[in-house]
Short mmCIF file of C-alpha atoms and ligand atoms in Angstrom, two decimals:
data_model
loop_
_atom_site.label_atom_id
_atom_site.label_comp_id
_atom_site.label_asym_id
_atom_site.label_seq_id
_atom_site.Cartn_x
_atom_site.Cartn_y
_atom_site.Cartn_z
CA MET E 129 16.47 21.78 -30.60
CA ASN E 130 14.38 20.67 -27.65
CA SER E 131 16.19 19.74 -24.43
CA PRO E 132 15.96 16.14 -23.17
CA GLU E 133 13.74 17.44 -20.32
CA THR E 134 11.29 18.98 -22.81
CA LEU E 135 11.21 15.85 -24.98
CA PHE E 136 10.67 13.74 -21.87
CA GLN E 137 7.74 15.90 -20.72
CA GLN E 138 6.23 15.82 -24.22
CA ARG E 139 6.30 12.03 -24.13
CA VAL E 140 4.69 11.96 -20.72
CA ASP E 141 2.01 14.43 -21.83
CA ALA E 142 1.34 12.34 -24.93
CA GLU E 143 0.73 9.32 -22.64
CA ILE E 144 3.68 7.40 -24.10
CA LYS E 145 5.07 5.13 -21.40
CA ILE E 146 8.61 5.75 -20.21
CA GLU E 147 10.62 2.54 -20.32
CA ALA E 148 13.75 1.47 -18.44
CA ARG E 149 16.20 2.39 -21.21
CA ASP E 150 14.66 5.75 -22.02
CA TRP E 151 16.28 8.97 -20.90
CA MET E 152 14.63 10.36 -17.78
CA PRO E 153 15.42 13.21 -15.38
CA ASP E 154 17.35 12.11 -12.29
CA GLU E 155 14.55 13.40 -10.06
CA TYR E 156 11.98 11.28 -11.92
CA ARG E 157 14.14 8.19 -11.41
CA LYS E 158 14.66 9.01 -7.72
CA THR E 159 10.96 9.67 -7.12
CA LEU E 160 10.03 6.39 -8.75
CA ILE E 161 12.59 4.39 -6.78
CA ARG E 162 11.31 6.03 -3.59
CA GLN E 163 7.64 5.39 -4.31
CA ILE E 164 7.93 1.91 -5.85
CA SER E 165 10.26 0.66 -3.12
CA GLN E 166 8.05 2.14 -0.41
CA HIS E 167 5.16 0.35 -2.04
CA ALA E 168 7.10 -2.95 -2.25
CA HIS E 169 8.16 -2.70 1.39
CA SER E 170 4.53 -2.02 2.37
CA GLU E 171 3.46 -5.22 0.69
CA ILE E 172 5.93 -7.40 2.53
CA VAL E 173 5.65 -5.64 5.89
CA GLY E 174 1.88 -5.90 5.39
CA MET E 175 2.22 -9.68 5.46
CA LEU E 176 3.18 -9.51 9.16
CA PRO E 177 -0.03 -8.32 10.85
CA GLU E 178 -2.09 -10.71 8.70
CA GLY E 179 0.30 -13.66 8.89
CA ASN E 180 -0.06 -13.32 12.63
CA TRP E 181 -3.61 -14.72 12.32
CA ILE E 182 -3.01 -17.70 10.01
CA THR E 183 -2.76 -20.14 12.91
CA ARG E 184 -5.82 -18.62 14.57
CA ALA E 185 -8.24 -18.35 11.63
CA PRO E 186 -11.67 -19.53 12.80
CA ASN E 187 -12.07 -22.34 10.23
CA LEU E 188 -10.31 -24.11 7.37
CA ARG E 189 -11.95 -21.97 4.66
CA ARG E 190 -10.86 -18.72 6.31
CA LYS E 191 -7.37 -20.12 6.90
CA LEU E 192 -6.97 -21.08 3.22
CA ILE E 193 -8.15 -17.66 2.09
CA LEU E 194 -5.80 -15.89 4.50
CA ILE E 195 -2.80 -17.98 3.47
CA SER E 196 -3.52 -17.16 -0.19
CA LYS E 197 -3.93 -13.48 0.55
CA VAL E 198 -0.65 -13.25 2.47
CA GLN E 199 1.06 -15.12 -0.37
CA ASP E 200 -0.42 -12.65 -2.87
CA GLU E 201 1.12 -9.76 -0.90
CA ALA E 202 4.54 -11.44 -1.20
CA GLY E 203 3.96 -11.68 -4.95
CA HIS E 204 3.08 -7.98 -5.11
CA GLY E 205 6.30 -7.18 -3.27
CA LEU E 206 8.25 -9.19 -5.84
CA TYR E 207 6.67 -7.51 -8.89
CA LEU E 208 7.39 -4.14 -7.34
CA TYR E 209 10.98 -4.89 -6.33
CA SER E 210 11.55 -6.07 -9.91
CA ALA E 211 10.03 -2.84 -11.27
CA ALA E 212 12.30 -0.80 -8.96
CA GLU E 213 15.37 -2.77 -10.10
CA THR E 214 14.77 -1.67 -13.70
CA LEU E 215 15.66 1.84 -12.49
CA GLY E 216 19.21 0.84 -11.58
CA ILE E 217 19.01 -0.05 -7.90
CA THR E 218 19.73 -3.57 -6.64
CA ARG E 219 17.50 -5.77 -4.50
CA ASP E 220 20.15 -5.75 -1.76
CA GLN E 221 20.24 -1.96 -1.73
CA LEU E 222 16.46 -1.82 -1.50
CA PHE E 223 16.39 -4.20 1.46
CA ASP E 224 19.23 -2.34 3.11
CA GLN E 225 17.21 0.88 2.90
CA LEU E 226 14.27 -0.86 4.58
CA HIS E 227 16.34 -2.49 7.30
CA THR E 228 18.21 0.69 8.20
CA GLY E 229 14.99 2.72 8.36
CA LYS E 230 15.98 4.90 5.39
CA ALA E 231 13.03 3.78 3.29
CA LYS E 232 9.46 4.14 4.46
CA TYR E 233 6.55 1.72 4.23
CA SER E 234 2.87 2.45 4.69
CA SER E 235 1.95 3.79 8.11
CA ILE E 236 -1.01 1.41 8.29
CA PHE E 237 1.12 -1.64 9.01
CA ASN E 238 2.37 -0.22 12.28
CA TYR E 239 -0.94 -0.96 13.97
CA PRO E 240 -1.60 -4.28 15.70
CA THR E 241 -4.19 -6.91 14.71
CA LEU E 242 -5.88 -7.63 18.04
CA THR E 243 -8.84 -9.81 17.01
CA TRP E 244 -10.02 -11.87 14.05
CA ALA E 245 -12.27 -8.97 13.00
CA ASP E 246 -9.11 -6.90 12.37
CA ILE E 247 -8.26 -9.25 9.51
CA GLY E 248 -11.63 -8.56 7.88
CA ALA E 249 -11.21 -4.84 8.55
CA ILE E 250 -7.80 -4.87 6.84
CA GLY E 251 -9.37 -6.49 3.78
CA TRP E 252 -12.31 -4.10 3.66
CA LEU E 253 -10.67 -0.82 4.66
CA VAL E 254 -6.92 -1.21 4.06
CA ASP E 255 -7.17 -3.09 0.77
CA GLY E 256 -10.11 -0.81 -0.09
CA ALA E 257 -7.97 2.29 0.46
CA ALA E 258 -5.06 0.67 -1.37
CA ILE E 259 -7.22 0.00 -4.45
CA MET E 260 -8.57 3.53 -4.45
CA ASN E 261 -4.97 4.76 -4.50
CA GLN E 262 -3.57 2.14 -6.83
CA VAL E 263 -6.04 2.06 -9.71
CA MET E 264 -4.54 5.33 -10.96
CA LEU E 265 -1.10 3.71 -10.77
CA CYS E 266 -2.09 1.23 -13.52
CA ARG E 267 -1.79 4.29 -15.79
CA THR E 268 1.35 5.69 -14.20
CA SER E 269 3.88 7.03 -16.70
CA TYR E 270 6.61 4.46 -15.99
CA GLY E 271 5.89 1.28 -17.99
CA PRO E 272 7.26 -1.42 -15.63
CA TYR E 273 5.40 0.08 -12.64
CA ALA E 274 2.14 0.46 -14.59
CA ARG E 275 2.26 -3.15 -15.81
CA ALA E 276 2.97 -4.52 -12.33
CA MET E 277 0.04 -2.54 -10.95
CA VAL E 278 -2.51 -4.11 -13.31
CA LYS E 279 -2.10 -7.55 -11.75
CA ILE E 280 -1.79 -6.14 -8.24
CA CYS E 281 -5.06 -4.23 -8.54
CA LYS E 282 -6.94 -7.30 -9.73
CA GLU E 283 -5.76 -9.22 -6.69
CA GLU E 284 -6.36 -6.34 -4.29
CA SER E 285 -9.99 -6.11 -5.45
CA PHE E 286 -10.43 -9.74 -4.56
CA HIS E 287 -8.79 -9.11 -1.17
CA GLN E 288 -11.16 -6.26 -0.46
CA ARG E 289 -14.19 -8.41 -1.25
CA GLN E 290 -13.06 -11.31 0.88
CA GLY E 291 -12.48 -8.93 3.80
CA TYR E 292 -15.94 -7.46 3.41
CA GLU E 293 -17.50 -10.91 3.11
CA SER E 294 -15.82 -12.05 6.33
CA LEU E 295 -17.12 -8.94 8.13
CA LEU E 296 -20.59 -9.55 6.72
CA ALA E 297 -20.50 -12.98 8.37
CA LEU E 298 -19.58 -11.37 11.71
CA SER E 299 -22.34 -8.79 11.28
CA LYS E 300 -24.88 -11.62 11.13
CA GLY E 301 -23.32 -13.43 14.07
CA SER E 302 -23.65 -13.28 17.84
CA ALA E 303 -23.68 -10.08 19.88
CA ALA E 304 -20.02 -10.77 20.78
CA GLN E 305 -19.10 -11.07 17.09
CA GLN E 306 -20.91 -7.85 16.24
CA LYS E 307 -19.09 -6.09 19.08
CA MET E 308 -15.74 -7.44 17.84
CA LEU E 309 -16.60 -6.13 14.34
CA GLN E 310 -17.50 -2.66 15.57
CA GLU E 311 -14.36 -2.42 17.69
CA ALA E 312 -12.17 -3.42 14.74
CA VAL E 313 -13.81 -0.77 12.54
CA ASN E 314 -13.25 1.81 15.30
CA ARG E 315 -9.55 0.91 15.37
CA TRP E 316 -8.92 0.79 11.60
CA TRP E 317 -11.00 3.67 10.24
CA TRP E 318 -8.69 6.59 10.98
CA PRO E 319 -5.41 4.79 10.16
CA SER E 320 -7.01 3.73 6.83
CA ILE E 321 -7.83 7.25 5.78
CA MET E 322 -4.32 8.32 6.82
CA MET E 323 -2.92 5.86 4.26
CA PHE E 324 -3.51 8.42 1.49
CA GLY E 325 -0.75 10.56 2.94
CA PRO E 326 -0.59 14.17 4.12
CA SER E 327 -3.15 16.71 2.93
CA ASP E 328 -2.44 18.26 -0.46
CA SER E 329 -1.11 21.45 1.09
CA GLU E 330 1.51 19.44 3.04
CA SER E 331 2.37 16.89 0.34
CA THR E 332 5.93 17.63 -0.73
CA ASN E 333 6.10 15.23 -3.67
CA SER E 334 2.66 15.56 -5.26
CA GLU E 335 3.27 18.52 -7.55
CA LYS E 336 6.21 16.94 -9.38
CA SER E 337 4.63 13.47 -9.32
CA MET E 338 1.46 14.82 -10.92
CA LEU E 339 3.42 16.76 -13.55
CA TRP E 340 5.26 13.55 -14.47
CA LYS E 341 2.00 11.57 -14.30
CA ILE E 342 3.45 9.20 -11.71
CA LYS E 343 0.44 10.13 -9.58
CA ARG E 344 -2.76 11.15 -11.33
CA GLN E 345 -4.92 12.20 -8.42
CA SER E 346 -4.07 14.07 -5.27
CA ASN E 347 -3.93 12.55 -1.78
CA ASP E 348 -7.02 14.49 -0.65
CA ASP E 349 -9.07 13.66 -3.76
CA LEU E 350 -8.41 9.96 -3.33
CA ARG E 351 -9.14 10.12 0.40
CA GLN E 352 -12.47 11.83 -0.32
CA ARG E 353 -13.39 9.19 -2.91
CA PHE E 354 -12.61 6.46 -0.40
CA VAL E 355 -14.76 8.06 2.32
CA ASP E 356 -17.66 8.55 -0.13
CA ALA E 357 -17.47 4.94 -1.32
CA THR E 358 -17.24 3.39 2.13
CA ILE E 359 -20.22 4.88 3.93
CA ASP E 360 -22.92 2.75 2.30
CA GLN E 361 -20.80 -0.34 2.79
CA ALA E 362 -20.62 0.45 6.53
CA ARG E 363 -24.38 0.84 6.62
CA ILE E 364 -24.87 -2.64 5.14
CA LEU E 365 -22.53 -4.06 7.78
CA GLY E 366 -24.55 -2.31 10.48
CA VAL E 367 -21.48 -0.54 11.88
CA THR E 368 -20.90 3.09 12.68
CA LEU E 369 -17.73 4.89 11.63
CA PRO E 370 -15.93 6.61 14.51
CA ASP E 371 -16.35 10.17 13.27
CA ASP E 372 -19.25 12.36 14.44
CA LYS E 373 -18.47 14.90 11.71
CA LEU E 374 -19.29 12.49 8.87
CA LYS E 375 -22.15 14.15 7.04
CA TRP E 376 -23.38 14.40 3.46
CA ASN E 377 -22.67 17.83 2.04
CA GLU E 378 -25.23 18.59 -0.66
CA GLU E 379 -23.29 21.55 -1.98
CA ARG E 380 -20.01 19.68 -2.42
CA GLY E 381 -21.66 16.43 -3.46
CA HIS E 382 -19.36 14.62 -1.01
CA TYR E 383 -19.29 13.55 2.61
CA ASP E 384 -17.66 15.93 5.06
CA PHE E 385 -15.47 14.24 7.63
CA GLY E 386 -13.55 15.16 10.78
CA GLU E 387 -9.98 16.37 11.10
CA ILE E 388 -7.28 13.70 10.84
CA ASP E 389 -4.92 13.49 13.79
CA TRP E 390 -1.79 14.51 11.86
CA THR E 391 0.35 14.31 14.96
CA GLU E 392 -0.46 10.61 15.16
CA PHE E 393 0.19 10.18 11.41
CA TRP E 394 3.65 11.78 11.47
CA ASN E 395 4.52 9.98 14.65
CA VAL E 396 3.84 6.64 12.97
CA VAL E 397 5.61 7.68 9.75
CA LYS E 398 8.67 8.71 11.75
CA GLY E 399 8.96 5.31 13.41
CA ASN E 400 7.12 5.81 16.68
CA GLY E 401 3.85 3.99 16.00
CA PRO E 402 2.57 1.09 18.12
CA CYS E 403 4.37 -1.62 16.07
CA ASN E 404 7.16 0.10 14.07
CA LYS E 405 9.96 -1.46 16.09
CA GLN E 406 8.40 -4.93 16.07
CA ARG E 407 7.78 -4.85 12.29
CA LEU E 408 11.31 -3.80 11.43
CA GLU E 409 12.82 -6.35 13.80
CA ALA E 410 10.73 -9.10 12.17
CA ARG E 411 11.97 -8.11 8.70
CA VAL E 412 15.61 -7.88 9.77
CA LYS E 413 15.36 -11.28 11.50
CA ALA E 414 13.82 -12.85 8.37
CA TRP E 415 16.61 -11.34 6.25
CA ASN E 416 19.39 -12.62 8.52
CA GLU E 417 17.89 -16.06 8.93
CA GLY E 418 17.30 -16.35 5.19
CA GLU E 419 20.92 -15.79 4.29
CA TRP E 420 21.66 -19.48 3.80
CA VAL E 421 18.66 -19.77 1.46
CA ARG E 422 19.89 -16.86 -0.68
CA GLU E 423 23.39 -18.36 -0.77
CA ALA E 424 22.08 -21.79 -1.75
CA ALA E 425 19.83 -20.31 -4.46
CA MET E 426 22.70 -18.24 -5.91
CA ALA E 427 25.06 -21.26 -5.84
CA HIS E 428 22.44 -23.33 -7.66
CA ALA E 429 21.96 -20.61 -10.28
CA GLU E 430 25.74 -20.37 -10.78
CA LYS E 431 25.98 -24.12 -11.24
CA ARG E 432 23.23 -24.14 -13.87
CA LYS E 433 24.87 -21.23 -15.69
CA LYS E 434 28.20 -23.08 -15.81
CA LYS E 435 26.50 -26.26 -17.01
CA ALA E 436 24.71 -24.37 -19.79
CA ALA E 437 27.93 -22.61 -20.90
N1 BYC B 684 2.81 5.97 5.24
O1 BYC B 684 4.58 14.07 -0.56
P1 BYC B 684 3.75 12.92 -0.12
C1 BYC B 684 -1.11 -2.60 0.36
C2 BYC B 684 5.34 9.98 3.27
S1 BYC B 684 0.21 -1.64 0.74
C3 BYC B 684 4.12 6.27 5.33
O2 BYC B 684 2.28 13.04 -0.30
P2 BYC B 684 3.92 10.82 -2.10
C4 BYC B 684 -1.41 -3.77 1.18
C5 BYC B 684 5.86 10.04 1.84
O3 BYC B 684 6.60 8.89 1.51
C6 BYC B 684 -0.27 -0.05 0.22
N2 BYC B 684 4.67 7.36 4.73
O4 BYC B 684 4.33 11.58 -0.77
C7 BYC B 684 -0.41 -4.63 1.56
C8 BYC B 684 6.70 11.30 1.90
O5 BYC B 684 7.94 11.04 2.55
P3 BYC B 684 9.33 10.90 1.70
C9 BYC B 684 0.84 0.88 0.12
C10 BYC B 684 3.85 8.15 4.02
O6 BYC B 684 4.88 9.71 -2.32
C11 BYC B 684 -0.69 -5.69 2.40
C12 BYC B 684 5.94 12.18 2.88
O7 BYC B 684 5.13 11.31 3.64
N3 BYC B 684 0.56 1.72 -1.02
O8 BYC B 684 -1.75 -2.29 -0.56
O9 BYC B 684 3.69 11.77 -3.23
C13 BYC B 684 -1.98 -5.91 2.87
C14 BYC B 684 5.11 13.23 2.18
O10 BYC B 684 4.06 12.62 1.41
C15 BYC B 684 2.47 7.87 3.89
C16 BYC B 684 1.50 2.42 -1.62
O11 BYC B 684 2.63 2.50 -1.20
C17 BYC B 684 1.95 6.74 4.54
N4 BYC B 684 0.65 6.42 4.49
O12 BYC B 684 2.48 10.20 -1.76
C18 BYC B 684 -2.99 -5.05 2.46
C19 BYC B 684 1.03 3.12 -2.88
N5 BYC B 684 1.92 8.84 3.12
O13 BYC B 684 9.20 9.58 0.94
C20 BYC B 684 -2.73 -3.99 1.60
C21 BYC B 684 2.10 3.83 -3.59
C22 BYC B 684 2.92 9.68 2.80
O14 BYC B 684 9.37 12.08 0.77
N6 BYC B 684 2.45 5.08 -2.94
N7 BYC B 684 4.06 9.29 3.35
O15 BYC B 684 10.38 10.88 2.75
C23 BYC B 684 1.80 6.22 -3.13
O16 BYC B 684 0.82 6.30 -3.85
C24 BYC B 684 2.37 7.47 -2.50
O17 BYC B 684 3.70 7.19 -2.13
C25 BYC B 684 1.57 7.99 -1.27
C26 BYC B 684 2.28 9.25 -0.75
C27 BYC B 684 0.15 8.36 -1.67
C28 BYC B 684 1.53 6.97 -0.16
#
């Protein structure tokens, strides 16, 4: 008779989704909780650098769009926390892991948003990189994660377009606006390509995640696809990308690009980036100050339950 591990792998290989009540190896469960919660935390920490510009958006239209986008990120966080909970971890435990620094969130959100152009650059490059990484997750082997990702990807595509459209407006603006645009692109380019994670040779989780079809493409493959897709978009914006090694390679059929500063990447991942401390403090403060809201909501739910009983 086949072992549960073999039957599990056969299901995965046959592209049958794994659901919450199905048997799964402990490591699969752990990997999913780690990745989904990291993803959820990224969504809600990602609201901070953008939310920072809501009061300073240049006009009503841009303000409305930004409010909606930040609200969408909160929604993504909620779908993902719910997906993680199906694996047997509670919402409180997930938040505790974030607040104590045990769980990671994407390195990208530890960089500051210095000008309005940074908001456009986040939409274009950060959401762009996120989509490149996340489209494969719509087909991830765990059902609740895959289903959450379908809606998230639709919204992220819209975010990417609105970011690009706002940069297009700056590109047609005054010399000062064009300068602001170029400077934002200079700041966000390298952190965006770092979002895909360490190179394949350094990626500790990829091999197992690919075997279990949690991930379907490697960090380096996705990073390359992102670079290839972005170059023409930069040309249309009239900006240069801050990498003098970017060059079409006929033989590979891809763009070559310069070496990533991995020291900077690991520094940010380990908590020493420009805004790590500030981001975590903001989340912990929101959690503490929201305690009365959680208590009131739970009391209300209890009351309704009793009434219905
Ligand atoms: N930042 O073995 P590896 C968004 C960690 S938010 C920090 O390759 P894996 C948006 C990694 O966790 C987008 N840490 O890992 C929101 C691991 O450490 P642990 C966020 C990183 O999991 C608002 C170690 O490095 N997207 O869309 O196979 C506004 C070794 O890495 C990073 C997601 O979270 C990083 N960049 O692959 C706008 C997508 N990279 O955990 C936009 C879901 C790596 O073993 N996540 N590490 O201690 C993934 O697809 C994968 O987790 C990753 C990494 C590709 C990120």
